[in-house]
Coordinates of C-alpha atoms in Angstrom, one line a residue:
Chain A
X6 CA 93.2 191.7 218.3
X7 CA 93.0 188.5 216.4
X8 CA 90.7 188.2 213.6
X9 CA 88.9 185.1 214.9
X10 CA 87.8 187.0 217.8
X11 CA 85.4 188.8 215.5
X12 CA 84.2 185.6 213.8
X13 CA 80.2 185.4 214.8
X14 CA 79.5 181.9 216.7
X15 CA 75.7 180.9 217.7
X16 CA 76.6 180.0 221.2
X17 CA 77.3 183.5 221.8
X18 CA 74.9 185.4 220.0
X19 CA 72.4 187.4 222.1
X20 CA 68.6 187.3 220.7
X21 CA 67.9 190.4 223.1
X22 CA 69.7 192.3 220.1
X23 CA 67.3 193.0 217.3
X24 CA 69.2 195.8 215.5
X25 CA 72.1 194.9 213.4
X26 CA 73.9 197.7 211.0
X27 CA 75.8 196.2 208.4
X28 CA 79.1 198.3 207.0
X29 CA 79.5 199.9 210.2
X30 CA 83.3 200.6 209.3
X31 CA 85.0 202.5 212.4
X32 CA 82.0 203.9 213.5
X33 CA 79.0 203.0 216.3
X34 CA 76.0 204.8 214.1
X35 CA 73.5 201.9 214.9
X36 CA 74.6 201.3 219.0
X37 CA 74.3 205.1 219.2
X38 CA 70.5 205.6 217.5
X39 CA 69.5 202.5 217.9
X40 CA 70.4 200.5 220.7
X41 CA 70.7 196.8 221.3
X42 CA 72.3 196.7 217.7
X43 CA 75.1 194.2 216.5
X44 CA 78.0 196.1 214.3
X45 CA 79.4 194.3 211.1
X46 CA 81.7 194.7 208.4
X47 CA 83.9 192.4 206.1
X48 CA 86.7 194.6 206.1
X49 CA 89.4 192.9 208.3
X50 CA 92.0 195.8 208.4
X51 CA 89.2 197.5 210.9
X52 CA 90.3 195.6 213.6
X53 CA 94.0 197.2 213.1
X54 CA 92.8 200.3 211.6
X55 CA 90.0 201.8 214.1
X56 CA 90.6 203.3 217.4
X57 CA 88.4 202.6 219.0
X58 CA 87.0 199.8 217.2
X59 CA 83.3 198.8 217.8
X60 CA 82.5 196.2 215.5
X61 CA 81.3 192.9 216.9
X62 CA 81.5 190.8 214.0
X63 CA 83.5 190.2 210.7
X64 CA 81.0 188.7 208.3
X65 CA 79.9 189.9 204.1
X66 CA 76.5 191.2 204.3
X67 CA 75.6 189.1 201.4
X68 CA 76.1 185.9 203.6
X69 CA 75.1 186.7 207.3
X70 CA 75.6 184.3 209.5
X71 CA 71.9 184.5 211.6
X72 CA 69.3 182.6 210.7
X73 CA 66.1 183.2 209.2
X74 CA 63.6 186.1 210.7
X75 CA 66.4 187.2 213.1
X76 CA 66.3 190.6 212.9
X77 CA 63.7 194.0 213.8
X78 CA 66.0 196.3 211.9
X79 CA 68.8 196.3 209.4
X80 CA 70.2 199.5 209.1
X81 CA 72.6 200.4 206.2
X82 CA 74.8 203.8 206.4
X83 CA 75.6 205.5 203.3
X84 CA 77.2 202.5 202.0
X85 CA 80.0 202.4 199.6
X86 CA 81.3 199.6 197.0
X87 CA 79.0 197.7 198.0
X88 CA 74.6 198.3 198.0
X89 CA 72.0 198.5 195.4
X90 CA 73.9 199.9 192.4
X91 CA 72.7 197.3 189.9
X92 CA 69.2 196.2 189.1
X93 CA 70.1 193.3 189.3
X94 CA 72.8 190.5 190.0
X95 CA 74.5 191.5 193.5
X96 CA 72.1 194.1 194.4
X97 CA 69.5 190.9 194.0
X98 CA 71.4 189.1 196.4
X99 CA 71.2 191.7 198.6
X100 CA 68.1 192.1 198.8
X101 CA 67.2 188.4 199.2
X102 CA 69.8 188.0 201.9
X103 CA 68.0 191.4 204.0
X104 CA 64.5 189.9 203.8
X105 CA 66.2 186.6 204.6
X106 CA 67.4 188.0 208.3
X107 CA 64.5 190.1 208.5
X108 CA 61.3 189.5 210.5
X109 CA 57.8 189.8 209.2
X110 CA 57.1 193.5 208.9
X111 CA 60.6 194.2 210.0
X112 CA 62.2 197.1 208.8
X113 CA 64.8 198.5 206.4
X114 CA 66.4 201.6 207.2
X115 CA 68.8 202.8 204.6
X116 CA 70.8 206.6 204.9
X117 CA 72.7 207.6 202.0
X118 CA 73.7 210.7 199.8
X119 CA 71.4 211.5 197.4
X120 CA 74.5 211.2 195.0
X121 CA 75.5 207.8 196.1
X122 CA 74.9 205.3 193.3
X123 CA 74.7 202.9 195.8
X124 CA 71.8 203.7 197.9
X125 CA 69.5 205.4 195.1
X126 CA 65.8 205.2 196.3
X127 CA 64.7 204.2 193.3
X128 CA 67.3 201.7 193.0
X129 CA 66.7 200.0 196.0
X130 CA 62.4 200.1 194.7
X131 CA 63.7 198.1 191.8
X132 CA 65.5 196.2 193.0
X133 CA 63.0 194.9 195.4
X134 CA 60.4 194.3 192.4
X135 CA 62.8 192.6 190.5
X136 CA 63.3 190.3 193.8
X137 CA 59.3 190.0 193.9
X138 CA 60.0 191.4 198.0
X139 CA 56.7 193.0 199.1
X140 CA 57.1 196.3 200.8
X141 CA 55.6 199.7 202.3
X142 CA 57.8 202.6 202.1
X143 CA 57.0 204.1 205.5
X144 CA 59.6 206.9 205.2
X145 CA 61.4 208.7 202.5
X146 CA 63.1 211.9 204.0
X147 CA 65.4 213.9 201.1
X148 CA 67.2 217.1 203.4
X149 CA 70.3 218.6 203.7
X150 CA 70.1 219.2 207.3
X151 CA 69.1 215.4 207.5
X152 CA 72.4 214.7 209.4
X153 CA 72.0 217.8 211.8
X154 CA 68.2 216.8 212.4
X155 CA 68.3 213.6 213.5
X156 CA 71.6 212.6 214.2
X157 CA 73.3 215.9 215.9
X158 CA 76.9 215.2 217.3
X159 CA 77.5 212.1 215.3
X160 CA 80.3 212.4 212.4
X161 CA 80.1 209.7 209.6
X162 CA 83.0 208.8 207.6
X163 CA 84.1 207.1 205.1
X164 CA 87.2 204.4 205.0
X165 CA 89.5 207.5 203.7
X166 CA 88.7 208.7 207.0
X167 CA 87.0 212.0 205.1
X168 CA 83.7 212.9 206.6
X169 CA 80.4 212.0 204.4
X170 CA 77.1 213.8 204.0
X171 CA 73.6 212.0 204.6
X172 CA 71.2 214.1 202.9
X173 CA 68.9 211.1 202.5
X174 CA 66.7 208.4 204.6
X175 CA 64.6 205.7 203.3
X176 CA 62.8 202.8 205.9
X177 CA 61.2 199.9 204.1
X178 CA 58.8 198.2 205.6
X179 CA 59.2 194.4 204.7
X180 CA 56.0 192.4 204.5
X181 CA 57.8 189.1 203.6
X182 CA 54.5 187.2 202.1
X183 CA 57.2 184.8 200.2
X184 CA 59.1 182.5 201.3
X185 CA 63.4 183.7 199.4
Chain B
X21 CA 87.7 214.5 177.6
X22 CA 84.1 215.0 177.4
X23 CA 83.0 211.8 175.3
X24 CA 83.5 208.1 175.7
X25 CA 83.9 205.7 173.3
X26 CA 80.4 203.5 172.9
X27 CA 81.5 200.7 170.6
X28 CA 85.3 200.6 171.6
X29 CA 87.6 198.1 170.1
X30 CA 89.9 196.5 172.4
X31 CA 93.2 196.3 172.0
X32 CA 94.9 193.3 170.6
X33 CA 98.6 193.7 171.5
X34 CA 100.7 194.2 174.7
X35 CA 99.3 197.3 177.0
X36 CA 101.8 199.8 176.7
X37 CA 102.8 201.5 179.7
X38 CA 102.7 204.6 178.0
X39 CA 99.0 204.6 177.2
X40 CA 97.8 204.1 181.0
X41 CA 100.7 204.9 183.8
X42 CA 100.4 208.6 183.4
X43 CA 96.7 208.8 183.0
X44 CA 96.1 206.2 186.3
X45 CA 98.5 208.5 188.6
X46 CA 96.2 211.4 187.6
X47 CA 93.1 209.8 188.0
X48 CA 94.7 209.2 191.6
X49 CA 95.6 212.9 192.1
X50 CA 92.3 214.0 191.4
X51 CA 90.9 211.5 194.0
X52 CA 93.8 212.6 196.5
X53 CA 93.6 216.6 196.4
X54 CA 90.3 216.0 198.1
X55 CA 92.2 213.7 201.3
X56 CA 95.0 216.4 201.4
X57 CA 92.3 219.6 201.5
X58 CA 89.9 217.8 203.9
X59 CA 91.6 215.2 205.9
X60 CA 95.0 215.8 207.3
X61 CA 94.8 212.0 208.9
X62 CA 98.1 210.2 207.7
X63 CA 98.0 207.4 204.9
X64 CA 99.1 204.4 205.1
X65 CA 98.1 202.1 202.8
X66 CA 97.2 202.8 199.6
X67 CA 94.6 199.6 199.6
X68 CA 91.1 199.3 198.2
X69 CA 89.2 200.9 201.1
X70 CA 91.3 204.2 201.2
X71 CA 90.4 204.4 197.2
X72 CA 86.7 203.4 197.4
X73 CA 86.7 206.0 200.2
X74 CA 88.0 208.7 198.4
X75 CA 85.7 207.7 195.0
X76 CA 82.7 208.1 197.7
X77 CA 84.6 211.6 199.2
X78 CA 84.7 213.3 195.6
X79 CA 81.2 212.5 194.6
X80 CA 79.9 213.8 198.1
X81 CA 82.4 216.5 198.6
X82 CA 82.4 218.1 194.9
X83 CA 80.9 221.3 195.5
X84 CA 83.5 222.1 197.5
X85 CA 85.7 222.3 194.4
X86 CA 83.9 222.7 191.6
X87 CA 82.4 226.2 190.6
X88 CA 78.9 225.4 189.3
X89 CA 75.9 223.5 191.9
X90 CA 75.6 219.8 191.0
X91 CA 72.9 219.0 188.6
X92 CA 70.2 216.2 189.6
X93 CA 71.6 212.6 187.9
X94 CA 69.1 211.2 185.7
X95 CA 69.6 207.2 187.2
X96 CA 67.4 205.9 184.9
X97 CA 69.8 207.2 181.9
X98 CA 72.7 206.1 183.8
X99 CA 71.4 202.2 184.1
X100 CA 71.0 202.1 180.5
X101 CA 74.0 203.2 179.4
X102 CA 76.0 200.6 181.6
X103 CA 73.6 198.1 180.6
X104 CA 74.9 199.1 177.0
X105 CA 78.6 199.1 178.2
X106 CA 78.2 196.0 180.5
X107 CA 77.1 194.3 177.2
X108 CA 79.2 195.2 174.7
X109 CA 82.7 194.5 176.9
X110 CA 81.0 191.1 177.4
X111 CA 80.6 190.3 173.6
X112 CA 84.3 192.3 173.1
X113 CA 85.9 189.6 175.9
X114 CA 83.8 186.4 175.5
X115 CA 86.3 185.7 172.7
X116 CA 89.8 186.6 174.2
X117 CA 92.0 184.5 175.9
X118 CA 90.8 184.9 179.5
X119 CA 88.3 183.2 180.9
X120 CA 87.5 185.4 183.8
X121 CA 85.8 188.4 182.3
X122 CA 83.9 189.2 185.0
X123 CA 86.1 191.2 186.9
X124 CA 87.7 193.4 184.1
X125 CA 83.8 194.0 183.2
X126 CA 83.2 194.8 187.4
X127 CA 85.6 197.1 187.7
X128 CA 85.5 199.3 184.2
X129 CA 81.7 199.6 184.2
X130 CA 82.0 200.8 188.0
X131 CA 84.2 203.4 186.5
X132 CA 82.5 204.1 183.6
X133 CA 78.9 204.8 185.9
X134 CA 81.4 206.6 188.3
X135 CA 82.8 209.5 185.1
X136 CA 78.6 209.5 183.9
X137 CA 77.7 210.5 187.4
X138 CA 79.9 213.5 187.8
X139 CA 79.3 214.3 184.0
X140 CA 75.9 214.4 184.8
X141 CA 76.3 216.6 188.3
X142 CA 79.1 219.0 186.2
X143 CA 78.2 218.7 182.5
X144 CA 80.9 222.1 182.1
X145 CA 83.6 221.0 184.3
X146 CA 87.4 219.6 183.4
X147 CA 87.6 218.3 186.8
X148 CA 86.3 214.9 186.2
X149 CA 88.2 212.5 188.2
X150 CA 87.6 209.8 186.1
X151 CA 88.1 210.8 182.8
X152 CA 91.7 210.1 182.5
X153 CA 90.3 206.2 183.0
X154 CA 88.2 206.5 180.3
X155 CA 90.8 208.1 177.9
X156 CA 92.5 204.8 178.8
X157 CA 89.1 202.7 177.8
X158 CA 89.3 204.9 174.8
X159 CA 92.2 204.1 173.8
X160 CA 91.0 199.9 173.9
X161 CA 91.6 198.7 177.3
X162 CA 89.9 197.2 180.4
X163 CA 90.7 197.0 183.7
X164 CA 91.0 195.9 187.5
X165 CA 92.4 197.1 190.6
X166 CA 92.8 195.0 193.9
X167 CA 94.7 195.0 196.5
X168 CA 94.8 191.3 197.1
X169 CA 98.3 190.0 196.8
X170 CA 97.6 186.9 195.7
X171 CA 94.4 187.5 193.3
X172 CA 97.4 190.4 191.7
X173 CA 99.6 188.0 191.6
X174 CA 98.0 185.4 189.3
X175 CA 96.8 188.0 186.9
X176 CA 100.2 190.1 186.7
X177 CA 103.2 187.4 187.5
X178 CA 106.3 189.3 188.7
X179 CA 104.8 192.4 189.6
X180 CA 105.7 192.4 192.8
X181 CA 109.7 191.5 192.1
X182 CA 111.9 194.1 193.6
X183 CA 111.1 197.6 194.7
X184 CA 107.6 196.8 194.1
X185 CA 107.6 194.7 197.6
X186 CA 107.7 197.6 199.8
X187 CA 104.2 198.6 198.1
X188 CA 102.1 195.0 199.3
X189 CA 99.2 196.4 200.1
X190 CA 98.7 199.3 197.9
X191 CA 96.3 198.6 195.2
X192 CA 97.8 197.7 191.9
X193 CA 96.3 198.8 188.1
X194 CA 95.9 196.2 185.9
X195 CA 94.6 196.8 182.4
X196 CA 94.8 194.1 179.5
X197 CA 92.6 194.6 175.7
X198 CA 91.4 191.6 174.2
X199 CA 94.4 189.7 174.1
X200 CA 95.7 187.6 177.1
X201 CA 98.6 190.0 178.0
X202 CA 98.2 191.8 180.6
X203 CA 100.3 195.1 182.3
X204 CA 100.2 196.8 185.5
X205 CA 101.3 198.6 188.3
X206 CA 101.5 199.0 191.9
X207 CA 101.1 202.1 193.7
X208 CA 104.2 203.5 195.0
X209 CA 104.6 205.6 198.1
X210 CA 104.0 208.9 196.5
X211 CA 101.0 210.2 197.6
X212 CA 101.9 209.5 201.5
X213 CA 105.1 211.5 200.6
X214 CA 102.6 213.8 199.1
X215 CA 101.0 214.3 202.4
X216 CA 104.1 214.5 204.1
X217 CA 105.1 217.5 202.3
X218 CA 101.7 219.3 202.1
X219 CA 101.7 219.1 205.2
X220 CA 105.4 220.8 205.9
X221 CA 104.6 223.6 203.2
X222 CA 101.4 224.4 204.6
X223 CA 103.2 225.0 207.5
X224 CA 106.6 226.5 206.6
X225 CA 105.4 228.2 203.7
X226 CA 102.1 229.3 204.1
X227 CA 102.1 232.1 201.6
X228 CA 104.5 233.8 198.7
X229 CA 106.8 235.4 200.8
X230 CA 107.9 232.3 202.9
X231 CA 108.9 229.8 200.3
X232 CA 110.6 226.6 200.5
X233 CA 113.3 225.5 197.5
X234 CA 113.2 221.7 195.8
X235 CA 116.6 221.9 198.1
X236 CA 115.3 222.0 201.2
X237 CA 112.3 219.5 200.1
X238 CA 115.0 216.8 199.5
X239 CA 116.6 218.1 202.9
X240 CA 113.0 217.9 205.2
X241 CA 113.0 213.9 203.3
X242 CA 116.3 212.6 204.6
X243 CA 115.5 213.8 208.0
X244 CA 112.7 211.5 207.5
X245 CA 114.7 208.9 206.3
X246 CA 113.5 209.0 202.6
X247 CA 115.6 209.6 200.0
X248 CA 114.8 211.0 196.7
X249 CA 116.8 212.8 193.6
X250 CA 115.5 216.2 192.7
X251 CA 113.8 214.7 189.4
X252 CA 111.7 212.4 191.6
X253 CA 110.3 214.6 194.1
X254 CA 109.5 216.9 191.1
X255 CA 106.8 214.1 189.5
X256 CA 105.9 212.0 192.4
X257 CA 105.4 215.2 194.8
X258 CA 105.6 218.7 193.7
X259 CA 104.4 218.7 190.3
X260 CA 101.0 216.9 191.7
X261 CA 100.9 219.0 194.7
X262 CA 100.7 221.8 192.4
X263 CA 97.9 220.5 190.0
X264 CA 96.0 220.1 193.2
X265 CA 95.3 224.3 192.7
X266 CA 96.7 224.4 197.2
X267 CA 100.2 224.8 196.3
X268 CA 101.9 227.1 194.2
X269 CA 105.8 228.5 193.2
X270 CA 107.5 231.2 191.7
X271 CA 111.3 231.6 191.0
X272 CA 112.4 231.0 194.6
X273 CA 110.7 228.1 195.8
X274 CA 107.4 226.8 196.7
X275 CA 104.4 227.9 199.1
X276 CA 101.0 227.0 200.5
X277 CA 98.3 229.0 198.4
X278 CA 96.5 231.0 200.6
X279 CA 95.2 234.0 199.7
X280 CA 94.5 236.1 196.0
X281 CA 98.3 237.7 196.5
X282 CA 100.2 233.8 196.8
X283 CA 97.7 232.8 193.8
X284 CA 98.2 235.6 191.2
X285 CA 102.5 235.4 191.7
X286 CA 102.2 231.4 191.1
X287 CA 99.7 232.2 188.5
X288 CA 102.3 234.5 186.6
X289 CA 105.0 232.6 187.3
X290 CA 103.7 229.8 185.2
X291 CA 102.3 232.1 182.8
X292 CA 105.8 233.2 181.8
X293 CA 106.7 229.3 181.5
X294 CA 103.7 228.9 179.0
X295 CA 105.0 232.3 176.9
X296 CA 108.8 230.9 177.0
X297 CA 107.6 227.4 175.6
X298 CA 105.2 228.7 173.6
X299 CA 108.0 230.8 171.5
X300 CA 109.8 227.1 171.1
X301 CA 106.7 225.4 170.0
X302 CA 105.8 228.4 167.4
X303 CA 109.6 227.8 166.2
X304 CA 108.7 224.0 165.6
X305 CA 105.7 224.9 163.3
X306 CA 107.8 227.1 161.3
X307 CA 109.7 224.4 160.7
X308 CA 107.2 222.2 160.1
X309 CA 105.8 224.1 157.4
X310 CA 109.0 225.1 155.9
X311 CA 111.6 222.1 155.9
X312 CA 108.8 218.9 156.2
X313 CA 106.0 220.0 153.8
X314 CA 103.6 221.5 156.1
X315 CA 103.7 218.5 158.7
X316 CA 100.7 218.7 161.1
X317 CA 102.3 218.7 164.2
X318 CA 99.6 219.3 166.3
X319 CA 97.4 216.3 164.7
X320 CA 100.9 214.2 165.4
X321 CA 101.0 215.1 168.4
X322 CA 97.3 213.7 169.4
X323 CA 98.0 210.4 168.2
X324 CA 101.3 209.7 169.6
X325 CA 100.3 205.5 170.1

């Protein structure tokens, strides 16, 4: 499949979808758990790399394409390379870029490893202060049995293709009282 | 390697092969053994998603090979220090002779936080994947991998001139010290040959009694079209295999490790390597000491750059 074809265009998006999950790599986590979901990644070898391949768009989540309050839910799975691993600098621009697509009180729901220095709750707490992004945790789950729990029969991988382990959830709700 | 250097002084002359080749291809081992024990899907490329995938696979899948539980990471600890790191590289490089320091920084400090994570998890262990990188920072040098042809390219001119073709799209190594010269490689094919042979021993030789000679190796190759000498399947392919703790060999030939019976004859095997080099070595400090005044070999020896 050509790249293009995974290049997002306005005409065609679908506002009925108010789920997106950015980094989806090979996988469908988000249209599985949490339907009506768009599926991105910047990694362009996907589209000759994955069978099946579900993404729907090629795009960096530190530039998405949507405008402004687009989004219910932005759902980040155990992320690698790229995240909250700073304090500041691209972790910032993260962050400024999720509460840009977000809705008022929409939320952030984050699954990592508890070893992953990417999606560190505390990391992602500071790195919303430094941002000055108001916020309610609504959820911080920390279990080993996390992937069993709530998301039995699903396998999630990493690009070496070797299984990973979510041990740990976070949702944030956003309260976006500023303006980015 | 337990320690890393916190006020390093890069290095002002031409990276030596020497100093970072070896040390990169075991740092690359150690991220491999865990795609050979718990993936058997085929590589292909050797790019920059297959090695951030396996970085992510050995900090999640560690347990599974090391002997102690992980430890919880102090993060807070760990910010500091790279703040310290991120710092002083950037006072180190704001003087050299290339302007884009921002992508040597990137990529060490990522490495750096990567080694003080598992120390932290497995303050005992020698398993550290990263620590042969940091014996490389250690020894005064930064450094970047990528996987984009032309950002390599630029940096590196000529590294992909001849054999080194066949490899676009593996990531290369690029280290350089203060100066503006910079050195590098691109990974080869050795680690999909690595899989490639696992793969047959763990199914032609799956234990001590049904072993498979370096002959045969080179044999099972040409059938699939790749051709190696003896010497080069020994260092790109068995020689890892066998720091990998899955494989294992004894006079005859080599085997899949797997049971306490294939473990104890490889074991013993190798044991009788180490007692047959050790009388050589104990020969050379004799000498030492008697015809060069007591040279310190062993001291010598640590400092070989």
């Amino acid at each position: 499949m050509p790249e293009n074809t995974y290049m997002f265009d306005h005409a065609k998006d679908d506002s009925s979808i108010q789920n997106i999950e950015l980094g989806c790599g090979c996988g469908n986590f988000g249209q599985v758990f949490y339907p009506k979901c768009y599926l991105i990644d910047n990694n362009v070898d996907l589209t000759t790399n994955c069978n099946p391949l579900y993404i729907n768009f090629l795009c960096s989540a530190y530039d998405l394409p949507w405008e402004n309050d687009r989004f219910e839910m932005v759902i980040i799975c155990n992320p690698w390379n790229y995240g909250f691993s700073d304090p500041d600098e691209s972790s910032i621009l993260l962050a400024k870029e999720l509460n840009r697509v977000l809705r008022q009180n929409g939320i952030l729901t984050i699954l990592g490893n508890k070893y992953n220095k990417y999606c560190i709750p505390q990391r992602i707490k500071k790195t919303l202060d430094n941002c000055g992004i108001k916020y309610q945790i609504i959820e911080e789950i920390s279990s080993d049995d996390l992937g069993l729990e709530y998301y039995e029969g699903y396998i999630f991988k990493s690009s070496s293709g070797i299984s990973t382990i979510v041990n740990v959830r976070l949702m944030i709700k956003i309260e976006k009282l500023n303006e980015n | 390697m337990n320690n890393i250097e916190e006020n390093i002084v890069l290095l002002n002359k031409y990276p030596n092969r020497r100093i970072f080749e070896h040390r990169f291809h075991e740092h690359l081992s150690k991220l491999f053994t865990y795609k050979l024990i718990l993936s058997n899907v085929e590589l292909n490329n050797f790019n920059v998603s297959t090695y951030s995938g396996l970085e992510q696979s050995v900090i999640e899948h560690s347990a599974f090979f090391e002997i102690h539980e992980p430890k919880e990471v102090d993060w807070d600890s760990i910010d500091k220090q790279k703040i310290l790191f991120k710092n002083h590289l950037k006072l180190l490089l704001q003087n050299g002779h290339y302007d884009n320091n921002q992508l040597w920084i990137t990529c060490t400090i990522n490495t750096i936080e990567n080694w003080l994570i598992y120390k932290s998890m497995y303050p005992e262990t020698i398993n550290n994947p990263w620590s042969p990188l940091i014996e490389i920072y250690n020894h005064g040098l930064v450094h970047f991998i990528s996987d984009d042809v032309l950002e390599v390219a630029n940096l590196k001119r000529g590294i992909f001139n001849g054999k080194n073709e066949q490899f676009i799209g593996n990531i290369s190594y690029l280290v350089k010290g203060v100066g503006k010269n910079i050195n590098g490689l691109i990974v080869d094919d050795r680690y999909k040959l690595q899989t490639v042979v696992f793969n047959f021993l763990r199914e032609q030789a799956p234990n001590h009694k049904s072993v498979i000679n370096l002959k045969l190796i080179r044999e099972f190759l040409i059938l699939n079209n790749i051709k190696m000498s003896i010497e080069e399947i020994q260092v790109k392919i068995t020689t890892p295999l066998k720091k990998t703790g899955f494989i294992g060999s004894s006079q005859k030939g080599f085997f899949f490790i797997s049971d306490q019976e294939d473990l104890l004859v490889s074991y013993c095997f190798h044991m009788s390597k180490i007692v047959s080099i050790q009388h050589i070595m104990d020969k050379y400090i004799d000498r030492a000491k008697k015809d060069f005044d007591n040279y310190d070999l062993n001291e010598e020896c640590n400092n070989p750059f």
